[in-house]
Short mmCIF file of C-alpha atoms and ligand atoms in Angstrom, two decimals:
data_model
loop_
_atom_site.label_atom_id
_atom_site.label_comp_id
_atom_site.label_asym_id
_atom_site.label_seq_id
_atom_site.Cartn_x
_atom_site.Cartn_y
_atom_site.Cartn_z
CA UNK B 1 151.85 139.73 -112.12
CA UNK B 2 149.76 142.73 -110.77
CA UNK B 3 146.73 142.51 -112.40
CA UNK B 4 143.79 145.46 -111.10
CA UNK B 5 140.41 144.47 -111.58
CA UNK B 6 138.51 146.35 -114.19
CA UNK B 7 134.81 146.80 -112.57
CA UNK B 8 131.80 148.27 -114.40
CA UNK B 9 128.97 148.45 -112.72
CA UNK B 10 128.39 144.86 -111.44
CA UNK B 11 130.11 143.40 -114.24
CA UNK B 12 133.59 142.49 -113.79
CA UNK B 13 135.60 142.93 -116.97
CA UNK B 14 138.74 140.68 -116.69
CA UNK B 15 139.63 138.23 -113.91
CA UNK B 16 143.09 137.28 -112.52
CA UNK B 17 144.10 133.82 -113.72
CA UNK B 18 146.81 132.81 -110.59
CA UNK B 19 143.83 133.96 -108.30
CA UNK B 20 141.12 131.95 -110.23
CA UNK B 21 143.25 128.65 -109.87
CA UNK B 22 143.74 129.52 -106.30
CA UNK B 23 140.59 129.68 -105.72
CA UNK B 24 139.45 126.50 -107.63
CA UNK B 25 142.35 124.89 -105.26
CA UNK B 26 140.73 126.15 -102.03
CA UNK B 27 137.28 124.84 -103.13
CA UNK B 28 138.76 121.57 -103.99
CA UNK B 29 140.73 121.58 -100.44
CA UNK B 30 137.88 122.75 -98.57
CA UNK B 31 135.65 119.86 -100.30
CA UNK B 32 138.54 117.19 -99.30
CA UNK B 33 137.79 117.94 -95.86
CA UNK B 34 133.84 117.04 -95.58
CA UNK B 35 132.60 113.58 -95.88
CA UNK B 36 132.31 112.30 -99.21
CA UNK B 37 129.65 110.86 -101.61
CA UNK B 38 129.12 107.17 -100.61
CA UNK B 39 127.10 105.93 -103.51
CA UNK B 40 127.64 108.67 -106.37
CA UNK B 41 127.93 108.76 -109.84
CA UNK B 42 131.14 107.91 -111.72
CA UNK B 43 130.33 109.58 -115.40
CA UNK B 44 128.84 113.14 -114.99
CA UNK B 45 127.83 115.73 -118.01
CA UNK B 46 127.92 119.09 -116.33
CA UNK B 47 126.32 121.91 -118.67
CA UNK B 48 127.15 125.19 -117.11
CA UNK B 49 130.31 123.77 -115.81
CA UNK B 50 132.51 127.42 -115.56
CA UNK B 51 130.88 128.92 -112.47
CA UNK B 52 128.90 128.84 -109.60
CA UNK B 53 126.42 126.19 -109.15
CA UNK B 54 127.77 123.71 -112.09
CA UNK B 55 131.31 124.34 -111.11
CA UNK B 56 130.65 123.84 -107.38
CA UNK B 57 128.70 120.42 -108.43
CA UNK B 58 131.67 119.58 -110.68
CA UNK B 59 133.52 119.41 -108.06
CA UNK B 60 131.56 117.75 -105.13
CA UNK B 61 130.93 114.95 -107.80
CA UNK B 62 134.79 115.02 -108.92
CA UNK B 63 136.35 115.39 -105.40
CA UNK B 64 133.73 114.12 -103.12
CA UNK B 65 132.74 111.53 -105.16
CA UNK B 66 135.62 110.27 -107.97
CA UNK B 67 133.24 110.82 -110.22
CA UNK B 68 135.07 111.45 -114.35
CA UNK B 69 133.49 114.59 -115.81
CA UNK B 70 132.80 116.41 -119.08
CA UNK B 71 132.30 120.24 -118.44
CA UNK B 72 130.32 122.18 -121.29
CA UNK B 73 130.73 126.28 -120.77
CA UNK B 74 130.88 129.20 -123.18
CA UNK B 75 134.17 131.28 -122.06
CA UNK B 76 137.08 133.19 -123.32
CA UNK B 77 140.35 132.91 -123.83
CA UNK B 78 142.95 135.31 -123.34
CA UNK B 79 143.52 136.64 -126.63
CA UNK B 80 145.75 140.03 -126.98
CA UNK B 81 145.28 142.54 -124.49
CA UNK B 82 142.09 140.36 -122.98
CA UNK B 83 142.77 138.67 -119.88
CA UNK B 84 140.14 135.66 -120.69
CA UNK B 85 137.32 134.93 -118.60
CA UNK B 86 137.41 133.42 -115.07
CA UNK B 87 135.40 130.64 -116.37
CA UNK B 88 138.17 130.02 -119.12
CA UNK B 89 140.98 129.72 -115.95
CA UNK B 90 138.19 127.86 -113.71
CA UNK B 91 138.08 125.10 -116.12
CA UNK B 92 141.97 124.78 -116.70
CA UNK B 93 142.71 124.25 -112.99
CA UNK B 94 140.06 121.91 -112.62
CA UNK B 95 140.84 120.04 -114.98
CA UNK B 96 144.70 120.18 -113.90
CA UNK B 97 143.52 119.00 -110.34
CA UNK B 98 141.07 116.33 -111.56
CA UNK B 99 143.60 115.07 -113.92
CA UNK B 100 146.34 114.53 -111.07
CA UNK B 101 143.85 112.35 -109.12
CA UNK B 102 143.74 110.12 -112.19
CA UNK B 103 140.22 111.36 -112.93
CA UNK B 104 139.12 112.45 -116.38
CA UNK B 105 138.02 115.97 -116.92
CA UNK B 106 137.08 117.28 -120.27
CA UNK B 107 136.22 120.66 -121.49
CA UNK B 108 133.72 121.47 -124.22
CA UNK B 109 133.86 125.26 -125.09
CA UNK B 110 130.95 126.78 -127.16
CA UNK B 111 127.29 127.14 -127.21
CA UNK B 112 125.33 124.65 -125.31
CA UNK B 113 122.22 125.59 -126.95
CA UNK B 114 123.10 124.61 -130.26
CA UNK B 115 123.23 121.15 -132.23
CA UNK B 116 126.47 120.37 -133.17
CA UNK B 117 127.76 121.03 -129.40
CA UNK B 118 125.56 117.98 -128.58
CA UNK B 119 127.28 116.19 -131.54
CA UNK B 120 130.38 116.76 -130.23
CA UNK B 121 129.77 115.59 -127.19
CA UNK B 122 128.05 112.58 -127.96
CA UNK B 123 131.21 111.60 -130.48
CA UNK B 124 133.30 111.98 -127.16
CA UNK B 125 131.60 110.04 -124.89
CA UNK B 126 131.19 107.31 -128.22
CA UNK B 127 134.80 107.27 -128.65
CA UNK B 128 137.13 108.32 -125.65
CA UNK B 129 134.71 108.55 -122.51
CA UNK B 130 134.27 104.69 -122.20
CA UNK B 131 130.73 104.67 -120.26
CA UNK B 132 127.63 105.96 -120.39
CA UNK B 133 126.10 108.99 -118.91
CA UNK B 134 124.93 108.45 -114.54
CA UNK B 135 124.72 112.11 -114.26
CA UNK B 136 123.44 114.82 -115.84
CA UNK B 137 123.72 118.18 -114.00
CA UNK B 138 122.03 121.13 -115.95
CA UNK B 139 123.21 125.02 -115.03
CA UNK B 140 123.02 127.29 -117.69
CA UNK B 141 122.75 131.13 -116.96
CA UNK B 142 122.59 132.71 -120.06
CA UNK B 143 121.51 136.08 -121.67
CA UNK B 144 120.76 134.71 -124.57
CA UNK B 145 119.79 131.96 -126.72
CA UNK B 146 120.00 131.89 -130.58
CA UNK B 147 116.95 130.75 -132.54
CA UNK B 148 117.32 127.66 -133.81
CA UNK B 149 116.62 129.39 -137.43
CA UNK B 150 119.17 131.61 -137.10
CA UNK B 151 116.71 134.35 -137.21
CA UNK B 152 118.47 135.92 -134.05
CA UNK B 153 118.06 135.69 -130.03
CA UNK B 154 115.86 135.04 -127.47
CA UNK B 155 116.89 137.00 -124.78
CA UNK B 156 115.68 136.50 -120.75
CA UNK B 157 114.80 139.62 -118.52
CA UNK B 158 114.89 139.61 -114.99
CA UNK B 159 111.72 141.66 -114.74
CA UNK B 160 108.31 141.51 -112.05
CA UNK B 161 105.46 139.96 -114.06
CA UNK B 162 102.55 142.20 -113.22
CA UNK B 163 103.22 145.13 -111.50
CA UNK B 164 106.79 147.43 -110.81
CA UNK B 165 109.15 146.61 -108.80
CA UNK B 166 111.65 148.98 -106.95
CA UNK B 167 114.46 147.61 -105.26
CA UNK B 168 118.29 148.48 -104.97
CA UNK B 169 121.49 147.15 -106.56
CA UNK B 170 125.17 147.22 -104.83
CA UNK B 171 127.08 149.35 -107.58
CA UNK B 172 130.33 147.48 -106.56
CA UNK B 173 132.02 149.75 -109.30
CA UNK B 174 131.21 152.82 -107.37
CA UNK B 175 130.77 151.09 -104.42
CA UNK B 176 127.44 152.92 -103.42
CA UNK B 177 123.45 151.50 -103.09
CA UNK B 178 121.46 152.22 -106.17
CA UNK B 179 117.40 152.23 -106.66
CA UNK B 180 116.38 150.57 -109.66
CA UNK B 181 113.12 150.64 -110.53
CA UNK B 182 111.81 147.65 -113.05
CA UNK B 183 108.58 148.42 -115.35
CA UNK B 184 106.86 144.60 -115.46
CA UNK B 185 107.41 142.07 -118.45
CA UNK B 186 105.55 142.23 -121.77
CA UNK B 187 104.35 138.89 -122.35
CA UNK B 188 106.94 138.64 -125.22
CA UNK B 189 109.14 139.15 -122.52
CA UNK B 190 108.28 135.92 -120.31
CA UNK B 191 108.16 134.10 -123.16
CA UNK B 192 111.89 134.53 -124.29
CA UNK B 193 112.85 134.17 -120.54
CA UNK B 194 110.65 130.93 -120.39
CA UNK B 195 113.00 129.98 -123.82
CA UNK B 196 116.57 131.00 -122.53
CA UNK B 197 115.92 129.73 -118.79
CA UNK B 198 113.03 127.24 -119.14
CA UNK B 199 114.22 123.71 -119.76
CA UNK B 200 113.58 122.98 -123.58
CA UNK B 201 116.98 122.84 -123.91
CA UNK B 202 117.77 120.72 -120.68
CA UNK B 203 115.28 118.05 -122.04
CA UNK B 204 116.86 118.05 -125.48
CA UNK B 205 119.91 117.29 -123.91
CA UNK B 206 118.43 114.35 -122.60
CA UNK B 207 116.59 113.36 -125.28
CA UNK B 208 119.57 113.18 -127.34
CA UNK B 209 121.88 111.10 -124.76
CA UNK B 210 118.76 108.80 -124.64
CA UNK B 211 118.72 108.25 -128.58
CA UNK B 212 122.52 107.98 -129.00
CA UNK B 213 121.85 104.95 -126.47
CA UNK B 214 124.31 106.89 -124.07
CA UNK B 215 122.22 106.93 -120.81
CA UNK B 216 123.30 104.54 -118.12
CA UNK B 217 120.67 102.51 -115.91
CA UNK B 218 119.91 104.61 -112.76
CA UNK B 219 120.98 107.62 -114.56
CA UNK B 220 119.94 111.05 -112.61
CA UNK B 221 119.96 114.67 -114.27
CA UNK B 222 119.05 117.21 -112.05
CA UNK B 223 118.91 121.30 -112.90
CA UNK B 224 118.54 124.53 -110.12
CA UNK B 225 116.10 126.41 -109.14
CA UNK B 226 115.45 129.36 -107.13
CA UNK B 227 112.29 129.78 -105.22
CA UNK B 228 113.55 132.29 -102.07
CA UNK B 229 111.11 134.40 -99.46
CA UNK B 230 108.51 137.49 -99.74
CA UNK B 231 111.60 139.17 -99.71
CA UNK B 232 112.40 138.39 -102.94
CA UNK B 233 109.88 136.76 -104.90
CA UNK B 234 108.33 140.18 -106.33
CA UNK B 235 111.63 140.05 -108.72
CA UNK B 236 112.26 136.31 -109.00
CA UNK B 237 109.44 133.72 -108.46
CA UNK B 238 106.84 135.72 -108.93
CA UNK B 239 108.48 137.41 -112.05
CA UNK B 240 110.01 136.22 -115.24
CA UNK B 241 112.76 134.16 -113.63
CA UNK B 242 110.05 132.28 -111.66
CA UNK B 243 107.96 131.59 -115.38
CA UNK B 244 111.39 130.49 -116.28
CA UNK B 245 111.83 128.28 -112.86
CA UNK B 246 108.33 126.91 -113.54
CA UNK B 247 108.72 125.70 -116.56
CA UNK B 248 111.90 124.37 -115.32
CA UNK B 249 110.05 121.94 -112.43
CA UNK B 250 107.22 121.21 -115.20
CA UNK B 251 110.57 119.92 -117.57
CA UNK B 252 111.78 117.93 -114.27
CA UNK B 253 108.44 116.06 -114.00
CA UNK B 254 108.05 115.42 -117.98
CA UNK B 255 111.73 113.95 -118.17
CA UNK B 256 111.18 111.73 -114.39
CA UNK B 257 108.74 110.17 -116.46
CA UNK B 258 111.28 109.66 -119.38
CA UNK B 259 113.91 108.35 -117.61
CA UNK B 260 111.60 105.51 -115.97
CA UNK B 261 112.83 103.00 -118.85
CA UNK B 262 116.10 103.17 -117.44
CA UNK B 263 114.86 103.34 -113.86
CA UNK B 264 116.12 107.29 -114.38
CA UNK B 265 115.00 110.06 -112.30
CA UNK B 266 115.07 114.01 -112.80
CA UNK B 267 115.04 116.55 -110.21
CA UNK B 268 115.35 120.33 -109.24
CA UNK B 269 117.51 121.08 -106.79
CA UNK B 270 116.36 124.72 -104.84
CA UNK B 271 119.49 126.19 -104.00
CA UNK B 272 119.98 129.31 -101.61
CA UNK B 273 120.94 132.77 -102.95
CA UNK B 274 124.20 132.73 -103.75
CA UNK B 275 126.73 135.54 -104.82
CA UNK B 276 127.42 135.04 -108.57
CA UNK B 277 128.21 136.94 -111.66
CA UNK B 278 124.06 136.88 -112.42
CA UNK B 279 122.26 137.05 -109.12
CA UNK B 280 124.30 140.81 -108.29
CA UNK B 281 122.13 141.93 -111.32
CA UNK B 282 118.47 141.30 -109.67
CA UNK B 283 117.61 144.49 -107.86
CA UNK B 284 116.95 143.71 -104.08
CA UNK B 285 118.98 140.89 -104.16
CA UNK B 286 122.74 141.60 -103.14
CA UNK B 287 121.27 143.29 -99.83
CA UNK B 288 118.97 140.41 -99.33
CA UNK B 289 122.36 138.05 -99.88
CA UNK B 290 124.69 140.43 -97.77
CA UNK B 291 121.54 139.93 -94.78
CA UNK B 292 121.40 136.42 -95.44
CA UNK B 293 125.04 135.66 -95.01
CA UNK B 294 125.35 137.79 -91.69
CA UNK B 295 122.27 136.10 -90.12
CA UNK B 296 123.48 132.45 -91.14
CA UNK B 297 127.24 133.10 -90.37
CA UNK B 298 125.95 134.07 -86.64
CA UNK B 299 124.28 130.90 -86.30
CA UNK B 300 126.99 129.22 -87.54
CA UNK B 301 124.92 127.84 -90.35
CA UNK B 302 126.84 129.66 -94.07
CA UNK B 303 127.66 127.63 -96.16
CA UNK B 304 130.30 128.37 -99.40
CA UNK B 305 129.20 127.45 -102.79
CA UNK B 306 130.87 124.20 -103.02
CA UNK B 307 130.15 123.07 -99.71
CA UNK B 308 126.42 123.90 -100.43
CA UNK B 309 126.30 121.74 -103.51
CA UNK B 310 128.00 119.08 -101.85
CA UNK B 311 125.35 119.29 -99.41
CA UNK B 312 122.63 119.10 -102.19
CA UNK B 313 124.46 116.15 -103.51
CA UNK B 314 125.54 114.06 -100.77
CA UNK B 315 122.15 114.42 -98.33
CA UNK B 316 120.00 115.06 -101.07
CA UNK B 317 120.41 113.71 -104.89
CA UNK B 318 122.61 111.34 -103.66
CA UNK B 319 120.82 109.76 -100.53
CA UNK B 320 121.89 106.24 -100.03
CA UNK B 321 118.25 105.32 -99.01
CA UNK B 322 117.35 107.36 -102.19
CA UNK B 323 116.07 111.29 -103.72
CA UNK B 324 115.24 113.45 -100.96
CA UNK B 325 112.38 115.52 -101.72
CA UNK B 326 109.61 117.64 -100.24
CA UNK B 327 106.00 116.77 -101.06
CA UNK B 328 106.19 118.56 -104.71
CA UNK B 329 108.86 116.20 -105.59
CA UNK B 330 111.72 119.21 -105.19
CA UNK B 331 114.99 119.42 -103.35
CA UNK B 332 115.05 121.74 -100.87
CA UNK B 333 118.88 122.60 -99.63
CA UNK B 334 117.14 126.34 -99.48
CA UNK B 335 116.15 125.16 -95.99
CA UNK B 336 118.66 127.14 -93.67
CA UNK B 337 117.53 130.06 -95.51
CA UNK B 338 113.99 129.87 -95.31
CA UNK B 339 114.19 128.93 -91.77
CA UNK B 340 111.45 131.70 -90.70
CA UNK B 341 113.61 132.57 -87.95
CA UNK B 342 116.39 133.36 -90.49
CA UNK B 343 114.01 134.84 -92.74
CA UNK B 344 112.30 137.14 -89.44
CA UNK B 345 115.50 138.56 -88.32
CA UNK B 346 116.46 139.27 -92.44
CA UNK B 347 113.50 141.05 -92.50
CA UNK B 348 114.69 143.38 -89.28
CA UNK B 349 117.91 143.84 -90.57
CA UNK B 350 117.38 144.90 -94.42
CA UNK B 351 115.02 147.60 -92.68
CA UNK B 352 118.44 149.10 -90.99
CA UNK B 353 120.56 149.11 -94.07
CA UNK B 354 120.86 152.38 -95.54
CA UNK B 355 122.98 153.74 -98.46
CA UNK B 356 125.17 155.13 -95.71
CA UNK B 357 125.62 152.63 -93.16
CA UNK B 358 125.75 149.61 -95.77
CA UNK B 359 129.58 149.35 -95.27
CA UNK B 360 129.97 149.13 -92.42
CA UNK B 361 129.04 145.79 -92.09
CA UNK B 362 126.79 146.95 -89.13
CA UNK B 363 123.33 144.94 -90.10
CA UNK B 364 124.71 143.23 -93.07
CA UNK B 365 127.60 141.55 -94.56
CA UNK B 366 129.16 143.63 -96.99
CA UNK B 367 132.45 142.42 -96.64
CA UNK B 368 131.51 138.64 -97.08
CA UNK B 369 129.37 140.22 -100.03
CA UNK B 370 131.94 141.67 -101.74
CA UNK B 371 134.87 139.15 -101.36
CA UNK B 372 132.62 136.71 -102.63
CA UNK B 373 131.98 139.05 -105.56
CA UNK B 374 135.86 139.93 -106.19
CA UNK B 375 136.64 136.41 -105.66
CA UNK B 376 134.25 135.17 -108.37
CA UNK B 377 137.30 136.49 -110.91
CA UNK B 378 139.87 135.68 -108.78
CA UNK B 379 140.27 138.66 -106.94
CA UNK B 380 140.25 139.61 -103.35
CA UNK B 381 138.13 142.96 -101.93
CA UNK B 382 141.41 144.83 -101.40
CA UNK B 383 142.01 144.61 -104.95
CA UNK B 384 139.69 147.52 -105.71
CA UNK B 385 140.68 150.97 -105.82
CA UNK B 386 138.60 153.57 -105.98
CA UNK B 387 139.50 156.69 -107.55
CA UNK B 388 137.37 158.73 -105.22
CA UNK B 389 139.44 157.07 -102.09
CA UNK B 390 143.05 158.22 -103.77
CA UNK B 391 141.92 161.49 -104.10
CA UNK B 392 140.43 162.26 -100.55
CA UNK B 393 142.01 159.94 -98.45
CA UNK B 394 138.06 159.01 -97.32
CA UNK B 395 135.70 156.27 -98.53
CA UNK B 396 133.39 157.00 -101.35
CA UNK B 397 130.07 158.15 -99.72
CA UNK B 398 127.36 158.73 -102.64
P1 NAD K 1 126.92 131.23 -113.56
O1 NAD K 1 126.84 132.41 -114.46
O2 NAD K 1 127.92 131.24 -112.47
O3 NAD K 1 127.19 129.90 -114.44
C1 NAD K 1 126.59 129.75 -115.69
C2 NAD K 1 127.32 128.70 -116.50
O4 NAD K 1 126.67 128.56 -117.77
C3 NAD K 1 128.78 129.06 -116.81
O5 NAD K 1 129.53 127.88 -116.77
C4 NAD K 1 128.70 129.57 -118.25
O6 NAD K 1 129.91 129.43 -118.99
C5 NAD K 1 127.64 128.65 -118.80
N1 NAD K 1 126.97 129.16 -120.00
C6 NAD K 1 126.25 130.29 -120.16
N2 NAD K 1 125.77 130.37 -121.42
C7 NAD K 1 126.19 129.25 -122.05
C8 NAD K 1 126.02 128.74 -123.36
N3 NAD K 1 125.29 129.37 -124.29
N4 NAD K 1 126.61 127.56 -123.67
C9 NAD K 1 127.35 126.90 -122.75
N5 NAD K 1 127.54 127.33 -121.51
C10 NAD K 1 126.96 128.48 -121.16
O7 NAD K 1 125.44 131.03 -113.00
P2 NAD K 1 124.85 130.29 -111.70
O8 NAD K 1 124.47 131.33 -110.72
O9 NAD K 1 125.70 129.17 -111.29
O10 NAD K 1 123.47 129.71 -112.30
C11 NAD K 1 123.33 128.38 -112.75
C12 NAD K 1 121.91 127.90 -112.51
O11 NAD K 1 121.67 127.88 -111.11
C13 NAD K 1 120.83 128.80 -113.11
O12 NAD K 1 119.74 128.00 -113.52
C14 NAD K 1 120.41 129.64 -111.92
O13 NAD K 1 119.11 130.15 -112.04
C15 NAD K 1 120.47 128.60 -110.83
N6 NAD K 1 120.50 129.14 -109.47
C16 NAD K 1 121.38 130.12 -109.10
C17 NAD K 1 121.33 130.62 -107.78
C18 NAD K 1 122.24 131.72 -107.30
O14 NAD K 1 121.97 132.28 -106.25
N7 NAD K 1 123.32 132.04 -107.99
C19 NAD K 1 120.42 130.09 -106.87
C20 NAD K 1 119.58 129.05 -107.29
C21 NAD K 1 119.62 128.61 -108.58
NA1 NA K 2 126.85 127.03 -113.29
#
């Protein structure tokens, strides 16, 4: 089937189902070939299970560690003339993969926010998931988050908290650099972020495993952060992602204590930028990513998604001499990329990217960038068309 992707703006509005479950194979090949997870967890509640970080953990834990999982995500099915979303495809082929290793991989589809998607899950593990709970990974990225009352939505911004912020986006639609400029957060505005991103929810996730008596003895949850470099911390740490973050790592440290009874332990894991369907949204950040790669590829340091998590999981969480952590208790697989060597020659090479020159992969890697970003809905970068490019023969130049 010849499916074209439908891109609008940075949003990419259907997804190619054969190319998603290729690409959940790949990951799952790719992960069979690194060393696996010598003392990891065999019963693992992913929330944010779909995409990116959560998938990418579902699988190091699934493949690298024969660990059974239950996957909660909020996607679409195809329905009509809708394709369904990636997430939606992601989840049947790993579940189809899982499920020939003899491993157990369930899929809960709805709002992970709300009440009776914990009930639903709790009657599962009760009745069919035989265990408790060792692992509870925690990677929502969501818009929104409805009020308990039913009064309507939080919703998170990804604004600076303070002052403006100017930066540029990659309009992969048009395929051209964009300024954005970003007025700073009301207060109201942090708050809701704080809401949507914080970790309430995380911790009443635990809170209810814990009462429904469903937490094993050494159980570890662990949820992802962000913290990055001067580069970008105008727009994320120091802005309303960061309040979000930091109330995040406050959550970690409120639920270590928690979990002492059943010699538990909660951690954030600080991941490195990667390309996903939310981070090309944060001005400043796809060129940041696009430096990043080139400078880590060249020393032979990139790492994909799921080999990144695996990392986190296997050297870090999963440490057979225990947690490794840096002095304020986080986990710090950011550490290739805030390497200040990386982070110095970054800095010369963002300076040299120019809406002109930016695809020519001359200081930066745009192609990685946007293969990543095409393969995300299981497409590849030749995929696009742009109409500009029929009609001239030439690239689009803005
Ligand atoms: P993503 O969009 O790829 O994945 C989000 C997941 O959450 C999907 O599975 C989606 O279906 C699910 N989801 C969203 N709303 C939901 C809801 N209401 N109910 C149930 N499921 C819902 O995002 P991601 O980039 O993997 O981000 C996950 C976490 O990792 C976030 O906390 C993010 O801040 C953090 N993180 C991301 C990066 C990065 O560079 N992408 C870096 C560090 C940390
Ligand atoms: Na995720």
């Amino acid at each position: 089937m010849d499916i074209r992707p439908i891109i609008k703006g940075v949003i990419a509005k259907n997804c190619n189902p054969e190319g998603c479950r290729k690409s959940i194979q790949s990951q799952i090949h790719q992960l069979q070939q690194l060393p696996a997870i010598s003392t990891g967890p065999k019963k693992v509640l992913v929330i944010g299970a779909s995409s990116g970080l959560g998938l990418a953990t579902r699988i190091s834990l699934a493949f690298g560690g024969r660990a059974d999982t239950i996957g909660i995500s909020y996607e679409r099915p195809p329905s009509g003339e809708k394709s369904g979303t990636a997430g939606w495809f992601n989840n049947l082929a790993f579940t189809e993969a899982a499920e020939k290793e003899g491993l157990i991989a369930k899929n809960f589809v709805g709002d992970a926010y709300s009440e009776p998607m914990q009930q639903q899950v709790v009657d599962y593990i009760r009745s069919e998931f035989e265990g408790s709970i060792d692992c509870i990974v925690y990677s929502l990225a969501a818009g929104v988050r409805p009020r308990p009352d039913g009064s309507g939505f939080w919703k998170s911004s990804l604004k600076p908290v303070g002052e403006p912020f100017a930066g540029n986006i990659i309009n992969i639609e048009k395929d051209q650099i964009q300024p954005v400029s970003m007025p700073p957060a009301s207060p109201e505005e942090v708050q809701e972020t704080v809401k949507v991103m914080g970790g309430e929810n995380w911790e009443e996730w635990i809170r209810c495993l814990d009462s429904n008596n469903l937490l094993a003895r050494g159980v570890k949850t662990i949820a992802f952060s962000y913290i990055g470099s001067d580069v970008t911390y105008p727009i994320y740490f120091g802005g309303t992602m960061g309040q979000a973050k930091l109330h995040l790592h406050d959550t970690s440290d409120r639920l270590n204590k928690f979990l002492s009874k059943h010699q538990g332990e909660a951690h954030i894991g600080v991941s490195t930028a990667l390309v996903s369907k939310a981070s090309v949204f944060i001005p400043g950040f796809s060129c940041y990513m696009m430096a990043l790669s080139r400078v880590l590829k060249q020393k032979g340091e990139y790492e994909t998604s799921v080999a990144h998590m695996h990392r986190m999981m296997k050297d870090f969480l999963f440490h057979p001499e225990g947690v490794k952590t840096d002095e304020n208790r986080l986990i710090r697989a950011d550490d290739r990329e805030l390497n200040p060597e990386v982070q110095a020659e970054i800095f010369r090479l963002i300076d040299k990217v120019t809406a002109e020159n930016f695809r020519s992969d001359q200081y930066a890697d745009y192609s990685g960038f946007i293969e990543e970003f095409m393969g995300l809905s299981g497409f590849t970068a030749k995929d696009r068309v742009f109409p500009e490019t029929i009609a001239s023969q030439e690239p689009a130049l803005n």
